[in-house]
Amino acid sequence: MVITKGTGVGINTLYRWRDEAKNKRGLSATTKYKNADKWSRQDKFTVVLETANLSEIEFSEYCREKGIYPEQVKE
């Protein structure tokens, strides 16, 4: 098993995580839509729905997980 330097995570695990992230619906850290003005209407609607009832801490975690800035969602 190949272990990536400094992390202790196997290369196969990294590939699996990447593939899982690609298969998730909605925005992710690897999305091509980094700017809110380029999001589709569906992406915008999904983010608003998913964040509507989150606390500030949960909202921040959501944004980090999706690779977006809170300001983008608030727009």
PDB file of N, CA and C in Angstrom:
ATOM      1  N   MET A   1       0.840  -1.173   0.000  1.00  0.00           N
ATOM      2  CA  MET A   1       0.000   0.000   0.000  1.00  0.00           C
ATOM      3  C   MET A   1       0.886   1.238   0.000  1.00  0.00           C
ATOM      4  N   VAL A   2       0.558   2.179  -0.834  1.00  0.00           N
ATOM      5  CA  VAL A   2       1.300   3.430  -0.916  1.00  0.00           C
ATOM      6  C   VAL A   2       0.669   4.430   0.046  1.00  0.00           C
ATOM      7  N   ILE A   3       1.490   5.035   0.879  1.00  0.00           N
ATOM      8  CA  ILE A   3       1.018   6.044   1.832  1.00  0.00           C
ATOM      9  C   ILE A   3       1.521   7.400   1.374  1.00  0.00           C
ATOM     10  N   THR A   4       0.614   8.383   1.309  1.00  0.00           N
ATOM     11  CA  THR A   4       1.048   9.717   0.907  1.00  0.00           C
ATOM     12  C   THR A   4       1.857  10.344   2.027  1.00  0.00           C
ATOM     13  N   LYS A   5       2.852  11.096   1.638  1.00  0.00           N
ATOM     14  CA  LYS A   5       3.775  11.690   2.599  1.00  0.00           C
ATOM     15  C   LYS A   5       3.060  12.634   3.559  1.00  0.00           C
ATOM     16  N   GLY A   6       3.350  12.479   4.832  1.00  0.00           N
ATOM     17  CA  GLY A   6       2.887  13.421   5.836  1.00  0.00           C
ATOM     18  C   GLY A   6       1.454  13.221   6.316  1.00  0.00           C
ATOM     19  N   THR A   7       0.655  12.451   5.598  1.00  0.00           N
ATOM     20  CA  THR A   7      -0.746  12.304   6.018  1.00  0.00           C
ATOM     21  C   THR A   7      -1.047  10.935   6.586  1.00  0.00           C
ATOM     22  N   GLY A   8      -0.338   9.924   6.131  1.00  0.00           N
ATOM     23  CA  GLY A   8      -0.620   8.573   6.576  1.00  0.00           C
ATOM     24  C   GLY A   8      -1.842   7.973   5.900  1.00  0.00           C
ATOM     25  N   VAL A   9      -2.363   8.655   4.884  1.00  0.00           N
ATOM     26  CA  VAL A   9      -3.543   8.181   4.161  1.00  0.00           C
ATOM     27  C   VAL A   9      -3.089   7.460   2.898  1.00  0.00           C
ATOM     28  N   GLY A  10      -3.623   6.279   2.683  1.00  0.00           N
ATOM     29  CA  GLY A  10      -3.268   5.494   1.509  1.00  0.00           C
ATOM     30  C   GLY A  10      -3.794   6.124   0.228  1.00  0.00           C
ATOM     31  N   ILE A  11      -3.076   5.907  -0.860  1.00  0.00           N
ATOM     32  CA  ILE A  11      -3.437   6.483  -2.151  1.00  0.00           C
ATOM     33  C   ILE A  11      -4.803   5.978  -2.620  1.00  0.00           C
ATOM     34  N   ASN A  12      -5.110   4.710  -2.346  1.00  0.00           N
ATOM     35  CA  ASN A  12      -6.412   4.176  -2.734  1.00  0.00           C
ATOM     36  C   ASN A  12      -7.549   4.862  -1.974  1.00  0.00           C
ATOM     37  N   THR A  13      -7.312   5.199  -0.726  1.00  0.00           N
ATOM     38  CA  THR A  13      -8.307   5.931   0.058  1.00  0.00           C
ATOM     39  C   THR A  13      -8.540   7.306  -0.543  1.00  0.00           C
ATOM     40  N   LEU A  14      -7.471   7.972  -0.949  1.00  0.00           N
ATOM     41  CA  LEU A  14      -7.615   9.285  -1.573  1.00  0.00           C
ATOM     42  C   LEU A  14      -8.428   9.205  -2.860  1.00  0.00           C
ATOM     43  N   TYR A  15      -8.163   8.207  -3.681  1.00  0.00           N
ATOM     44  CA  TYR A  15      -8.934   8.031  -4.914  1.00  0.00           C
ATOM     45  C   TYR A  15     -10.409   7.744  -4.617  1.00  0.00           C
ATOM     46  N   ARG A  16     -10.661   6.938  -3.596  1.00  0.00           N
ATOM     47  CA  ARG A  16     -12.043   6.626  -3.233  1.00  0.00           C
ATOM     48  C   ARG A  16     -12.760   7.881  -2.765  1.00  0.00           C
ATOM     49  N   TRP A  17     -12.095   8.681  -1.917  1.00  0.00           N
ATOM     50  CA  TRP A  17     -12.691   9.935  -1.436  1.00  0.00           C
ATOM     51  C   TRP A  17     -12.982  10.861  -2.607  1.00  0.00           C
ATOM     52  N   ARG A  18     -12.061  10.942  -3.551  1.00  0.00           N
ATOM     53  CA  ARG A  18     -12.267  11.789  -4.717  1.00  0.00           C
ATOM     54  C   ARG A  18     -13.490  11.342  -5.509  1.00  0.00           C
ATOM     55  N   ASP A  19     -13.579  10.035  -5.737  1.00  0.00           N
ATOM     56  CA  ASP A  19     -14.701   9.499  -6.497  1.00  0.00           C
ATOM     57  C   ASP A  19     -16.024   9.714  -5.773  1.00  0.00           C
ATOM     58  N   GLU A  20     -16.030   9.562  -4.455  1.00  0.00           N
ATOM     59  CA  GLU A  20     -17.248   9.808  -3.678  1.00  0.00           C
ATOM     60  C   GLU A  20     -17.658  11.273  -3.778  1.00  0.00           C
ATOM     61  N   ALA A  21     -16.699  12.168  -3.718  1.00  0.00           N
ATOM     62  CA  ALA A  21     -16.998  13.600  -3.810  1.00  0.00           C
ATOM     63  C   ALA A  21     -17.564  13.952  -5.178  1.00  0.00           C
ATOM     64  N   LYS A  22     -17.071  13.315  -6.221  1.00  0.00           N
ATOM     65  CA  LYS A  22     -17.576  13.569  -7.569  1.00  0.00           C
ATOM     66  C   LYS A  22     -19.028  13.134  -7.714  1.00  0.00           C
ATOM     67  N   ASN A  23     -19.396  12.091  -6.989  1.00  0.00           N
ATOM     68  CA  ASN A  23     -20.743  11.542  -7.110  1.00  0.00           C
ATOM     69  C   ASN A  23     -21.779  12.239  -6.245  1.00  0.00           C
ATOM     70  N   LYS A  24     -21.355  13.120  -5.352  1.00  0.00           N
ATOM     71  CA  LYS A  24     -22.305  13.847  -4.502  1.00  0.00           C
ATOM     72  C   LYS A  24     -23.041  14.876  -5.338  1.00  0.00           C
ATOM     73  N   ARG A  25     -24.313  15.075  -5.001  1.00  0.00           N
ATOM     74  CA  ARG A  25     -25.099  16.094  -5.686  1.00  0.00           C
ATOM     75  C   ARG A  25     -24.789  17.460  -5.083  1.00  0.00           C
ATOM     76  N   GLY A  26     -25.015  18.487  -5.854  1.00  0.00           N
ATOM     77  CA  GLY A  26     -24.827  19.845  -5.372  1.00  0.00           C
ATOM     78  C   GLY A  26     -23.400  20.312  -5.516  1.00  0.00           C
ATOM     79  N   LEU A  27     -23.081  21.375  -4.853  1.00  0.00           N
ATOM     80  CA  LEU A  27     -21.761  21.979  -4.939  1.00  0.00           C
ATOM     81  C   LEU A  27     -20.775  21.225  -4.070  1.00  0.00           C
ATOM     82  N   SER A  28     -19.534  21.227  -4.483  1.00  0.00           N
ATOM     83  CA  SER A  28     -18.472  20.606  -3.708  1.00  0.00           C
ATOM     84  C   SER A  28     -17.203  21.417  -3.879  1.00  0.00           C
ATOM     85  N   ALA A  29     -16.192  21.015  -3.170  1.00  0.00           N
ATOM     86  CA  ALA A  29     -14.925  21.735  -3.257  1.00  0.00           C
ATOM     87  C   ALA A  29     -14.324  21.651  -4.649  1.00  0.00           C
ATOM     88  N   THR A  30     -14.725  20.683  -5.429  1.00  0.00           N
ATOM     89  CA  THR A  30     -14.174  20.525  -6.763  1.00  0.00           C
ATOM     90  C   THR A  30     -15.104  21.062  -7.849  1.00  0.00           C
ATOM     91  N   THR A  31     -16.153  21.753  -7.457  1.00  0.00           N
ATOM     92  CA  THR A  31     -17.100  22.257  -8.447  1.00  0.00           C
ATOM     93  C   THR A  31     -16.453  23.290  -9.351  1.00  0.00           C
ATOM     94  N   LYS A  32     -16.931  23.369 -10.576  1.00  0.00           N
ATOM     95  CA  LYS A  32     -16.400  24.365 -11.497  1.00  0.00           C
ATOM     96  C   LYS A  32     -17.034  25.730 -11.259  1.00  0.00           C
ATOM     97  N   TYR A  33     -18.055  25.788 -10.428  1.00  0.00           N
ATOM     98  CA  TYR A  33     -18.760  27.035 -10.164  1.00  0.00           C
ATOM     99  C   TYR A  33     -18.303  27.633  -8.838  1.00  0.00           C
ATOM    100  N   LYS A  34     -17.178  28.268  -8.830  1.00  0.00           N
ATOM    101  CA  LYS A  34     -16.674  28.885  -7.612  1.00  0.00           C
ATOM    102  C   LYS A  34     -17.328  30.236  -7.359  1.00  0.00           C
ATOM    103  N   ASN A  35     -17.736  30.930  -8.409  1.00  0.00           N
ATOM    104  CA  ASN A  35     -18.357  32.245  -8.257  1.00  0.00           C
ATOM    105  C   ASN A  35     -19.860  32.098  -8.260  1.00  0.00           C
ATOM    106  N   ALA A  36     -20.513  32.707  -7.281  1.00  0.00           N
ATOM    107  CA  ALA A  36     -21.956  32.572  -7.142  1.00  0.00           C
ATOM    108  C   ALA A  36     -22.697  33.052  -8.386  1.00  0.00           C
ATOM    109  N   ASP A  37     -22.153  34.028  -9.098  1.00  0.00           N
ATOM    110  CA  ASP A  37     -22.835  34.532 -10.289  1.00  0.00           C
ATOM    111  C   ASP A  37     -22.820  33.522 -11.438  1.00  0.00           C
ATOM    112  N   LYS A  38     -22.037  32.456 -11.313  1.00  0.00           N
ATOM    113  CA  LYS A  38     -21.981  31.429 -12.354  1.00  0.00           C
ATOM    114  C   LYS A  38     -22.734  30.161 -11.963  1.00  0.00           C
ATOM    115  N   TRP A  39     -23.333  30.124 -10.765  1.00  0.00           N
ATOM    116  CA  TRP A  39     -24.080  28.954 -10.337  1.00  0.00           C
ATOM    117  C   TRP A  39     -25.363  28.843 -11.151  1.00  0.00           C
ATOM    118  N   SER A  40     -25.806  27.634 -11.367  1.00  0.00           N
ATOM    119  CA  SER A  40     -27.103  27.427 -12.009  1.00  0.00           C
ATOM    120  C   SER A  40     -28.197  27.782 -11.005  1.00  0.00           C
ATOM    121  N   ARG A  41     -29.397  27.974 -11.486  1.00  0.00           N
ATOM    122  CA  ARG A  41     -30.525  28.255 -10.591  1.00  0.00           C
ATOM    123  C   ARG A  41     -30.724  27.106  -9.615  1.00  0.00           C
ATOM    124  N   GLN A  42     -30.541  25.885 -10.099  1.00  0.00           N
ATOM    125  CA  GLN A  42     -30.701  24.707  -9.235  1.00  0.00           C
ATOM    126  C   GLN A  42     -29.663  24.708  -8.117  1.00  0.00           C
ATOM    127  N   ASP A  43     -28.407  25.039  -8.445  1.00  0.00           N
ATOM    128  CA  ASP A  43     -27.355  25.103  -7.425  1.00  0.00           C
ATOM    129  C   ASP A  43     -27.697  26.141  -6.364  1.00  0.00           C
ATOM    130  N   LYS A  44     -28.128  27.314  -6.800  1.00  0.00           N
ATOM    131  CA  LYS A  44     -28.487  28.384  -5.861  1.00  0.00           C
ATOM    132  C   LYS A  44     -29.627  27.948  -4.948  1.00  0.00           C
ATOM    133  N   PHE A  45     -30.657  27.364  -5.542  1.00  0.00           N
ATOM    134  CA  PHE A  45     -31.814  26.920  -4.775  1.00  0.00           C
ATOM    135  C   PHE A  45     -31.421  25.852  -3.765  1.00  0.00           C
ATOM    136  N   THR A  46     -30.597  24.904  -4.199  1.00  0.00           N
ATOM    137  CA  THR A  46     -30.147  23.829  -3.320  1.00  0.00           C
ATOM    138  C   THR A  46     -29.383  24.370  -2.123  1.00  0.00           C
ATOM    139  N   VAL A  47     -28.468  25.290  -2.353  1.00  0.00           N
ATOM    140  CA  VAL A  47     -27.674  25.858  -1.262  1.00  0.00           C
ATOM    141  C   VAL A  47     -28.570  26.620  -0.283  1.00  0.00           C
ATOM    142  N   VAL A  48     -29.497  27.396  -0.797  1.00  0.00           N
ATOM    143  CA  VAL A  48     -30.392  28.155   0.080  1.00  0.00           C
ATOM    144  C   VAL A  48     -31.235  27.205   0.920  1.00  0.00           C
ATOM    145  N   LEU A  49     -31.772  26.169   0.311  1.00  0.00           N
ATOM    146  CA  LEU A  49     -32.576  25.199   1.062  1.00  0.00           C
ATOM    147  C   LEU A  49     -31.757  24.485   2.128  1.00  0.00           C
ATOM    148  N   GLU A  50     -30.565  24.065   1.756  1.00  0.00           N
ATOM    149  CA  GLU A  50     -29.735  23.300   2.680  1.00  0.00           C
ATOM    150  C   GLU A  50     -29.222  24.134   3.849  1.00  0.00           C
ATOM    151  N   THR A  51     -29.131  25.437   3.675  1.00  0.00           N
ATOM    152  CA  THR A  51     -28.569  26.283   4.734  1.00  0.00           C
ATOM    153  C   THR A  51     -29.621  27.080   5.502  1.00  0.00           C
ATOM    154  N   ALA A  52     -30.866  27.005   5.106  1.00  0.00           N
ATOM    155  CA  ALA A  52     -31.919  27.858   5.678  1.00  0.00           C
ATOM    156  C   ALA A  52     -32.035  27.741   7.197  1.00  0.00           C
ATOM    157  N   ASN A  53     -31.960  26.555   7.741  1.00  0.00           N
ATOM    158  CA  ASN A  53     -32.182  26.362   9.178  1.00  0.00           C
ATOM    159  C   ASN A  53     -30.923  26.010   9.960  1.00  0.00           C
ATOM    160  N   LEU A  54     -29.765  26.301   9.391  1.00  0.00           N
ATOM    161  CA  LEU A  54     -28.512  25.964  10.067  1.00  0.00           C
ATOM    162  C   LEU A  54     -28.100  27.065  11.042  1.00  0.00           C
ATOM    163  N   SER A  55     -27.478  26.645  12.133  1.00  0.00           N
ATOM    164  CA  SER A  55     -26.885  27.619  13.049  1.00  0.00           C
ATOM    165  C   SER A  55     -25.662  28.226  12.363  1.00  0.00           C
ATOM    166  N   GLU A  56     -25.107  29.267  12.949  1.00  0.00           N
ATOM    167  CA  GLU A  56     -23.937  29.919  12.352  1.00  0.00           C
ATOM    168  C   GLU A  56     -22.762  28.941  12.234  1.00  0.00           C
ATOM    169  N   ILE A  57     -22.584  28.114  13.244  1.00  0.00           N
ATOM    170  CA  ILE A  57     -21.495  27.131  13.225  1.00  0.00           C
ATOM    171  C   ILE A  57     -21.742  26.084  12.135  1.00  0.00           C
ATOM    172  N   GLU A  58     -22.967  25.571  12.060  1.00  0.00           N
ATOM    173  CA  GLU A  58     -23.301  24.587  11.039  1.00  0.00           C
ATOM    174  C   GLU A  58     -23.173  25.184   9.637  1.00  0.00           C
ATOM    175  N   PHE A  59     -23.577  26.447   9.511  1.00  0.00           N
ATOM    176  CA  PHE A  59     -23.479  27.149   8.235  1.00  0.00           C
ATOM    177  C   PHE A  59     -22.016  27.253   7.792  1.00  0.00           C
ATOM    178  N   SER A  60     -21.139  27.606   8.728  1.00  0.00           N
ATOM    179  CA  SER A  60     -19.706  27.708   8.423  1.00  0.00           C
ATOM    180  C   SER A  60     -19.134  26.355   8.017  1.00  0.00           C
ATOM    181  N   GLU A  61     -19.521  25.293   8.723  1.00  0.00           N
ATOM    182  CA  GLU A  61     -19.060  23.954   8.393  1.00  0.00           C
ATOM    183  C   GLU A  61     -19.551  23.542   7.001  1.00  0.00           C
ATOM    184  N   TYR A  62     -20.802  23.867   6.707  1.00  0.00           N
ATOM    185  CA  TYR A  62     -21.374  23.559   5.391  1.00  0.00           C
ATOM    186  C   TYR A  62     -20.557  24.231   4.292  1.00  0.00           C
ATOM    187  N   CYS A  63     -20.272  25.505   4.476  1.00  0.00           N
ATOM    188  CA  CYS A  63     -19.521  26.250   3.462  1.00  0.00           C
ATOM    189  C   CYS A  63     -18.119  25.670   3.273  1.00  0.00           C
ATOM    190  N   ARG A  64     -17.453  25.334   4.367  1.00  0.00           N
ATOM    191  CA  ARG A  64     -16.120  24.731   4.252  1.00  0.00           C
ATOM    192  C   ARG A  64     -16.191  23.402   3.512  1.00  0.00           C
ATOM    193  N   GLU A  65     -17.188  22.582   3.851  1.00  0.00           N
ATOM    194  CA  GLU A  65     -17.346  21.282   3.219  1.00  0.00           C
ATOM    195  C   GLU A  65     -17.603  21.403   1.718  1.00  0.00           C
ATOM    196  N   LYS A  66     -18.376  22.416   1.318  1.00  0.00           N
ATOM    197  CA  LYS A  66     -18.728  22.603  -0.087  1.00  0.00           C
ATOM    198  C   LYS A  66     -17.694  23.427  -0.846  1.00  0.00           C
ATOM    199  N   GLY A  67     -16.750  24.032  -0.119  1.00  0.00           N
ATOM    200  CA  GLY A  67     -15.719  24.826  -0.776  1.00  0.00           C
ATOM    201  C   GLY A  67     -16.222  26.161  -1.278  1.00  0.00           C
ATOM    202  N   ILE A  68     -17.176  26.739  -0.549  1.00  0.00           N
ATOM    203  CA  ILE A  68     -17.736  28.031  -0.922  1.00  0.00           C
ATOM    204  C   ILE A  68     -17.602  29.003   0.240  1.00  0.00           C
ATOM    205  N   TYR A  69     -17.727  30.286  -0.051  1.00  0.00           N
ATOM    206  CA  TYR A  69     -17.656  31.309   0.982  1.00  0.00           C
ATOM    207  C   TYR A  69     -19.047  31.649   1.472  1.00  0.00           C
ATOM    208  N   PRO A  70     -19.205  31.927   2.782  1.00  0.00           N
ATOM    209  CA  PRO A  70     -20.515  32.319   3.305  1.00  0.00           C
ATOM    210  C   PRO A  70     -21.115  33.508   2.570  1.00  0.00           C
ATOM    211  N   GLU A  71     -20.276  34.430   2.131  1.00  0.00           N
ATOM    212  CA  GLU A  71     -20.760  35.606   1.402  1.00  0.00           C
ATOM    213  C   GLU A  71     -21.456  35.210   0.104  1.00  0.00           C
ATOM    214  N   GLN A  72     -20.971  34.147  -0.528  1.00  0.00           N
ATOM    215  CA  GLN A  72     -21.585  33.674  -1.770  1.00  0.00           C
ATOM    216  C   GLN A  72     -23.012  33.205  -1.527  1.00  0.00           C
ATOM    217  N   VAL A  73     -23.207  32.526  -0.419  1.00  0.00           N
ATOM    218  CA  VAL A  73     -24.545  32.023  -0.099  1.00  0.00           C
ATOM    219  C   VAL A  73     -25.470  33.178   0.266  1.00  0.00           C
ATOM    220  N   LYS A  74     -24.938  34.128   1.005  1.00  0.00           N
ATOM    221  CA  LYS A  74     -25.755  35.259   1.451  1.00  0.00           C
ATOM    222  C   LYS A  74     -26.174  36.158   0.301  1.00  0.00           C
ATOM    223  N   GLU A  75     -25.430  36.121  -0.800  1.00  0.00           N
ATOM    224  CA  GLU A  75     -25.810  36.910  -1.989  1.00  0.00           C
ATOM    225  C   GLU A  75     -27.144  36.444  -2.497  1.00  0.00           C
TER     226      GLU A  75
END
